[in-house]
Coordinates of C-alpha atoms in Angstrom, one line a residue:
Chain A
M1 CA -34.9 53.9 -19.0
K2 CA -37.6 51.5 -20.0
E3 CA -36.6 51.8 -23.7
K4 CA -33.0 50.9 -22.7
L5 CA -34.4 47.9 -20.8
S6 CA -36.4 46.8 -23.8
A7 CA -33.2 47.2 -26.0
M8 CA -31.2 45.2 -23.5
F9 CA -33.8 42.5 -23.5
D10 CA -33.1 42.1 -27.2
G11 CA -29.4 42.1 -26.9
D12 CA -29.0 45.6 -28.1
A13 CA -27.2 47.1 -25.2
D14 CA -23.5 47.0 -24.4
E15 CA -22.1 45.5 -21.2
E16 CA -21.8 48.8 -19.4
T17 CA -25.4 49.8 -20.2
S18 CA -26.6 46.4 -19.0
R19 CA -24.6 46.8 -15.8
M20 CA -26.2 50.2 -15.2
L21 CA -29.7 48.8 -15.9
F22 CA -29.3 45.9 -13.5
E23 CA -28.2 48.3 -10.8
R24 CA -31.3 50.4 -11.4
I25 CA -33.5 47.3 -11.4
R26 CA -32.1 46.2 -8.1
R27 CA -33.3 49.5 -6.5
D28 CA -36.5 50.0 -8.5
A29 CA -39.5 47.7 -8.0
A30 CA -41.4 49.3 -10.8
L31 CA -38.6 48.5 -13.2
R32 CA -38.6 44.9 -11.9
G33 CA -42.4 44.8 -12.8
T34 CA -41.5 46.0 -16.3
W35 CA -39.0 43.2 -16.6
D36 CA -41.7 40.7 -15.4
A37 CA -44.2 42.0 -18.0
Y38 CA -41.6 41.9 -20.9
C39 CA -40.7 38.3 -19.9
L40 CA -44.3 37.2 -19.9
L41 CA -45.4 38.9 -23.1
G42 CA -42.3 37.4 -24.9
D43 CA -43.3 33.9 -23.7
V44 CA -46.9 34.4 -24.7
V45 CA -46.0 35.7 -28.2
R46 CA -43.4 32.9 -28.8
S47 CA -45.2 29.9 -27.1
G48 CA -48.8 30.8 -26.8
A49 CA -50.7 30.1 -23.5
Q50 CA -48.5 30.4 -20.4
P51 CA -49.1 29.0 -17.0
G52 CA -50.3 31.6 -14.5
M53 CA -47.4 32.1 -12.2
E54 CA -48.6 35.1 -10.1
G55 CA -46.4 35.6 -7.1
F56 CA -44.1 32.8 -8.0
V57 CA -40.9 35.0 -8.1
A58 CA -41.8 36.5 -4.7
R59 CA -42.3 33.1 -3.2
V60 CA -38.9 31.9 -4.5
M61 CA -37.2 35.1 -3.3
S62 CA -38.7 34.8 0.2
R63 CA -37.4 31.3 0.4
L64 CA -34.0 32.7 -0.6
D65 CA -34.0 34.9 2.4
G66 CA -33.0 32.0 4.5
E67 CA -30.2 31.1 2.2
P68 CA -26.6 32.3 2.6
T69 CA -25.6 34.8 0.0
V70 CA -23.7 33.3 -2.9
L71 CA -20.2 34.6 -3.1
A72 CA -17.9 33.1 -5.8
P73 CA -14.9 34.4 -7.7
R74 CA -16.3 36.6 -10.4
R75 CA -15.9 35.3 -13.9
A76 CA -15.7 38.7 -15.4
E77 CA -12.7 39.5 -13.2
D78 CA -11.1 36.2 -14.0
K79 CA -11.6 36.9 -17.7
R80 CA -10.1 40.4 -17.3
A81 CA -7.2 39.0 -15.4
R82 CA -6.6 36.3 -18.1
R83 CA -6.9 39.0 -20.8
L84 CA -4.4 41.2 -19.0
L85 CA -2.1 38.2 -18.7
R86 CA -2.4 37.3 -22.3
H87 CA -2.1 40.7 -23.8
R88 CA 0.4 42.4 -21.5
L89 CA 2.3 40.2 -19.2
L90 CA 3.0 37.3 -21.5
P91 CA 4.8 39.4 -24.2
V92 CA 6.9 41.0 -21.4
A93 CA 7.6 37.6 -19.9
A94 CA 8.6 36.2 -23.4
S95 CA 11.0 39.1 -23.9
V96 CA 12.6 38.6 -20.5
M97 CA 12.9 34.9 -21.2
G98 CA 14.5 35.7 -24.6
V99 CA 17.0 38.0 -23.1
L100 CA 17.8 35.5 -20.4
A101 CA 18.2 32.7 -22.9
V102 CA 20.6 34.7 -25.1
G103 CA 22.5 35.8 -22.0
G104 CA 22.7 32.3 -20.7
V105 CA 24.1 31.0 -24.0
V106 CA 26.7 33.8 -24.1
A107 CA 27.6 33.2 -20.5
A108 CA 28.0 29.5 -21.1
L109 CA 30.2 30.1 -24.1
S110 CA 32.4 32.5 -22.3
G111 CA 32.7 30.2 -19.4
E112 CA 33.9 27.2 -21.6
E113 CA 36.2 29.1 -24.0
R114 CA 37.0 32.7 -23.5
P115 CA 37.5 34.6 -26.7
T116 CA 41.2 35.3 -27.4
M117 CA 42.7 37.8 -29.7
V118 CA 45.8 36.6 -31.3
V119 CA 48.4 39.2 -32.2
L120 CA 51.0 38.2 -34.7
S121 CA 54.4 39.4 -33.6
P122 CA 56.6 41.0 -36.3
S123 CA 58.5 37.7 -36.4
P124 CA 56.7 34.8 -38.0
D125 CA 58.0 32.5 -35.4
S126 CA 56.2 34.1 -32.5
A127 CA 52.7 35.0 -31.6
A128 CA 51.2 36.5 -28.5
A129 CA 47.7 35.6 -27.3
V130 CA 46.0 38.2 -25.3
D131 CA 43.6 37.0 -22.7
T132 CA 40.7 39.5 -23.0
A133 CA 39.1 38.5 -19.8
S134 CA 42.2 39.0 -17.6
G135 CA 44.0 41.4 -19.8
V136 CA 47.1 39.4 -19.4
V137 CA 49.2 39.0 -22.5
V138 CA 50.4 35.4 -22.9
D139 CA 53.1 34.7 -25.4
S140 CA 51.9 31.4 -26.6
A141 CA 54.5 31.1 -29.5
P142 CA 57.9 29.5 -29.0
P143 CA 60.5 32.0 -28.1
R144 CA 62.5 33.6 -30.8
A145 CA 65.6 31.8 -29.6
T146 CA 63.8 28.4 -30.3
G147 CA 63.5 29.3 -34.0
V148 CA 67.1 30.3 -34.3
A149 CA 68.2 27.1 -32.6
R150 CA 66.0 25.0 -34.9
R151 CA 67.4 26.6 -37.9
D152 CA 70.9 26.0 -36.6
Y153 CA 70.0 22.4 -35.9
L154 CA 68.6 21.8 -39.4
A155 CA 71.7 23.4 -41.0
A156 CA 73.9 21.1 -38.9
H157 CA 71.8 18.1 -39.8
Q158 CA 72.0 18.8 -43.5
A159 CA 75.7 19.4 -43.3
M160 CA 76.2 16.0 -41.5
S161 CA 73.8 14.0 -43.8
G162 CA 75.7 15.0 -47.0
G163 CA 72.7 15.5 -49.1
G164 CA 74.5 17.3 -52.0
P165 CA 77.7 18.0 -53.9
V166 CA 78.5 21.0 -51.8
P167 CA 77.1 20.0 -48.6
A168 CA 78.3 23.0 -46.6
A169 CA 76.7 25.4 -49.0
V170 CA 73.3 23.7 -49.2
Q171 CA 71.9 25.4 -46.2
Y172 CA 72.5 28.8 -47.6
V173 CA 71.1 28.0 -51.0
R174 CA 67.9 26.8 -49.4
T175 CA 67.7 29.8 -47.1
V176 CA 68.1 32.2 -49.9
S177 CA 65.4 30.3 -51.9
A178 CA 63.0 30.5 -49.0
Q179 CA 63.6 34.2 -48.6
A180 CA 62.8 34.7 -52.2
E181 CA 59.4 32.9 -51.8
E182 CA 58.5 35.1 -49.0
Chain B
M1 CA -24.9 41.4 -25.7
S2 CA -26.6 38.1 -26.5
D3 CA -29.3 36.6 -24.4
R4 CA -26.7 34.1 -23.0
E5 CA -24.4 37.0 -22.1
I6 CA -27.1 38.8 -20.3
D7 CA -27.9 35.7 -18.3
Q8 CA -24.1 35.3 -17.6
Q9 CA -24.0 38.9 -16.4
L10 CA -26.9 38.3 -14.0
V11 CA -25.1 35.1 -12.8
E12 CA -22.0 37.1 -12.1
R13 CA -24.0 39.7 -10.1
I14 CA -25.5 36.9 -8.0
Q15 CA -22.1 35.4 -7.5
G16 CA -21.0 38.8 -6.3
G17 CA -23.7 38.9 -3.7
D18 CA -26.6 40.5 -5.5
K19 CA -29.4 38.2 -4.5
Q20 CA -32.1 40.2 -6.2
A21 CA -30.5 39.6 -9.6
F22 CA -31.6 36.0 -9.1
G23 CA -35.2 37.2 -9.2
L24 CA -34.7 38.4 -12.8
L25 CA -33.6 34.9 -13.8
V26 CA -36.6 33.3 -12.0
S27 CA -38.9 35.8 -13.7
K28 CA -37.4 35.0 -17.1
Y29 CA -37.4 31.2 -16.8
Q30 CA -40.3 30.4 -14.5
R31 CA -42.8 29.5 -17.2
K32 CA -40.4 27.5 -19.3
L33 CA -39.3 25.5 -16.3
Y34 CA -43.0 25.0 -15.3
R35 CA -43.8 23.7 -18.8
L36 CA -40.8 21.3 -18.6
L37 CA -41.7 19.9 -15.2
A38 CA -45.4 19.6 -16.2
R39 CA -44.4 17.1 -18.8
L40 CA -42.9 14.9 -16.0
V41 CA -45.2 15.4 -13.1
R42 CA -49.0 15.4 -13.3
D43 CA -50.0 17.2 -10.1
P44 CA -50.0 21.0 -10.8
A45 CA -49.3 21.8 -7.1
E46 CA -46.3 19.5 -7.2
V47 CA -45.1 21.1 -10.4
E48 CA -45.0 24.5 -8.7
D49 CA -43.2 23.0 -5.7
L50 CA -40.7 21.3 -7.9
A51 CA -40.1 24.5 -9.9
Q52 CA -39.4 26.4 -6.6
E53 CA -37.1 23.6 -5.5
T54 CA -35.3 23.7 -8.8
F55 CA -34.6 27.4 -8.4
I56 CA -33.5 27.1 -4.8
K57 CA -31.1 24.3 -5.8
A58 CA -29.8 26.4 -8.7
Y59 CA -29.2 29.3 -6.4
R60 CA -27.3 27.1 -4.0
A61 CA -25.2 25.7 -6.8
L62 CA -24.6 29.0 -8.5
G63 CA -21.2 29.5 -6.8
S64 CA -19.8 26.7 -8.9
F65 CA -21.5 27.7 -12.1
R66 CA -18.8 28.8 -14.6
G67 CA -20.9 29.4 -17.7
E68 CA -19.6 26.4 -19.7
S69 CA -23.2 25.9 -20.7
A70 CA -26.0 28.4 -21.0
F71 CA -27.8 29.2 -17.7
Y72 CA -31.1 27.8 -18.9
T73 CA -29.6 24.5 -20.1
W74 CA -28.0 24.1 -16.7
L75 CA -31.2 25.1 -14.9
Y76 CA -33.3 22.6 -16.8
R77 CA -30.8 19.8 -16.1
I78 CA -31.4 20.6 -12.4
G79 CA -35.1 20.7 -13.0
I80 CA -35.1 17.3 -14.7
N81 CA -33.0 15.7 -11.9
T82 CA -35.3 17.3 -9.3
A83 CA -38.4 15.8 -11.0
K84 CA -36.7 12.4 -11.4
N85 CA -35.7 12.3 -7.7
Y86 CA -39.3 13.3 -6.8
L87 CA -40.8 10.6 -8.9
A88 CA -38.3 8.0 -7.6
A89 CA -39.3 8.9 -4.0
Q90 CA -42.9 8.4 -5.1
G91 CA -41.9 5.0 -6.4
R92 CA -42.6 6.1 -10.0
R93 CA -40.3 6.4 -13.0
V94 CA -40.1 9.0 -15.6
S95 CA -42.1 7.7 -18.6
A96 CA -40.2 7.0 -21.7
S97 CA -42.6 9.1 -23.7
S98 CA -41.4 12.2 -21.8
G99 CA -37.9 11.5 -23.0
L100 CA -36.5 14.8 -21.9
D101 CA -33.0 15.8 -21.7
S102 CA -31.4 19.3 -21.5
S103 CA -30.9 19.4 -25.3
E104 CA -34.6 19.5 -25.7
A105 CA -35.1 22.1 -23.0
E106 CA -35.4 25.0 -25.4
S107 CA -38.0 23.5 -27.6
I108 CA -40.5 22.5 -25.0
D109 CA -44.0 23.6 -25.6
G110 CA -46.3 22.2 -23.0
G111 CA -49.3 24.4 -23.8
E112 CA -51.7 21.5 -24.6
R113 CA -50.6 19.6 -21.5
L114 CA -50.9 22.6 -19.3
R115 CA -54.5 23.0 -20.1
D116 CA -55.0 19.4 -19.1
L117 CA -53.1 19.8 -15.9
D118 CA -53.9 23.1 -14.4
T119 CA -56.5 24.0 -11.8
P120 CA -59.5 25.9 -13.1
E121 CA -58.2 29.2 -11.6
R122 CA -54.8 28.7 -13.3
Q123 CA -56.5 27.8 -16.6
L124 CA -58.6 30.9 -16.4
M125 CA -55.5 33.1 -15.8
T126 CA -53.7 31.3 -18.6
R127 CA -56.5 32.0 -21.0
Q128 CA -56.9 35.6 -19.9
I129 CA -53.2 36.4 -20.4
A130 CA -53.1 34.8 -23.8
R131 CA -56.3 36.7 -24.9
T132 CA -55.0 40.0 -23.5
V133 CA -51.7 39.7 -25.4
D134 CA -53.5 38.7 -28.6
E135 CA -55.9 41.6 -28.4
A136 CA -53.1 44.0 -27.5
M137 CA -51.1 42.8 -30.5
A138 CA -54.1 43.2 -32.7
D139 CA -54.7 46.8 -31.5
L140 CA -51.1 47.9 -32.2
P141 CA -50.4 50.1 -35.2
A142 CA -49.2 48.0 -38.1
E143 CA -45.5 49.1 -37.9
L144 CA -45.3 48.4 -34.2
R145 CA -47.0 45.0 -34.6
E146 CA -44.6 44.1 -37.4
A147 CA -41.6 45.1 -35.4
I148 CA -42.5 43.2 -32.3
T149 CA -43.5 40.1 -34.3
L150 CA -40.2 40.1 -36.2
R151 CA -38.4 40.4 -32.9
E152 CA -40.3 38.0 -30.6
L153 CA -41.6 35.5 -33.1
E154 CA -38.9 35.4 -35.8
G155 CA -36.1 36.3 -33.4
L156 CA -34.5 38.8 -35.8
S157 CA -31.9 41.2 -34.7
Y158 CA -32.5 44.9 -34.7
E159 CA -30.3 45.2 -37.7
D160 CA -32.2 42.6 -39.7
I161 CA -35.5 44.2 -38.7
A162 CA -34.3 47.6 -39.8
S163 CA -33.3 46.1 -43.1
A164 CA -36.7 44.3 -43.5
M165 CA -38.7 47.4 -42.6
G166 CA -36.5 49.8 -44.4
C167 CA -36.0 52.1 -41.4
P168 CA -33.1 53.1 -39.1
I169 CA -32.2 50.8 -36.1
G170 CA -33.2 53.6 -33.7
T171 CA -36.7 53.5 -35.1
V172 CA -36.8 49.7 -34.7
R173 CA -35.7 50.1 -31.1
S174 CA -38.4 52.7 -30.5
R175 CA -41.1 50.7 -32.2
I176 CA -40.4 47.5 -30.3
F177 CA -40.3 49.4 -27.0
R178 CA -43.6 51.2 -27.7
A179 CA -45.2 47.8 -28.7
R180 CA -44.0 46.2 -25.5
E181 CA -45.2 49.1 -23.4
A182 CA -48.7 49.0 -25.0
I183 CA -49.0 45.2 -24.4
A184 CA -47.5 45.4 -20.9
A185 CA -50.0 48.2 -20.0
R186 CA -52.8 45.7 -20.7
L187 CA -51.1 42.9 -18.9
R188 CA -50.3 44.8 -15.7
P189 CA -53.8 44.6 -14.2
L190 CA -53.7 40.8 -14.6
L191 CA -50.3 40.6 -13.0
G192 CA -51.5 42.8 -10.2
T193 CA -49.1 41.3 -7.7
R194 CA -50.1 42.1 -4.1
A195 CA -47.8 44.4 -2.2
D196 CA -46.7 41.6 0.1
E197 CA -46.0 39.4 -2.9
R198 CA -43.6 41.9 -4.6
W199 CA -40.0 40.9 -4.8

């Protein structure tokens, strides 16, 4: 035990050993005497003559009997708590915040503009937009009838404007030409 | 664990309600504090009273000590303020020549001054302790004397001592312990604290 105390005195003991030794010293007056002697001889070797302080510790300790016991938040526990927070809780919190941030962005985007799937109908003139949120199919393209009417209107307009030598045939020529391109 | 870490562990024990751990700090720093105060105050009886007062104030304030500075630096600051307050109450001022602040606290060597200040009884005890330690050191086997000198005087770590002496760390640990025990055995009769003075 004394060899461990000597080693602790020189900083050659881990925290757990020191804790155990201090607990032993608390209960063992002889070990406290050894601590006193080690302190004194260290002071003498390092600094030469030392003031005689016999009974000084006992006098201070007897004065402390009248003092309330010091109770303060323990630094070691604070440190442990901070270490736990730093090494375990913060990464978890960061992950949660990351997920929440991404989820928030996705929610915001879907709230502003819901994604739509556009399905082209067999006819180039019409398209159907499917609302993926509601599942309702909305035909956003002009009805097929509108395309036919427009083509009729253009044919009539070209026939009336007289844009060529055979005005009545022009519409068919162009239609055939357009079909060839497709 | 470094010296500072050991002190901090003791402080935490006191903060957790272990009053007796404070005695270990008093035992460790009583002489350094005495030498510090003896540079400020001439009367030896007053020096001891002020040393006691400093430790009591430190104990009362320990609840708020968070270890930002080393315990002894903090203690010496309290000591200097206690001495200054005492001198102010006496209508005196700290002499400029003493010029002490906490940064100097570690390097104080008041040996010469102590011999001037102390009572004859205290001077006798001081001389006896110094002679006893010197003789005990001289009587140690060479390897024990070398180990304890490298540790206490040079402040080397066990690892460095092992390297210097060409032996394992375990052997260093054992040699220093045996040296301490041999010296302490010679010191104990001088320290012979009476039963009612044990703490």
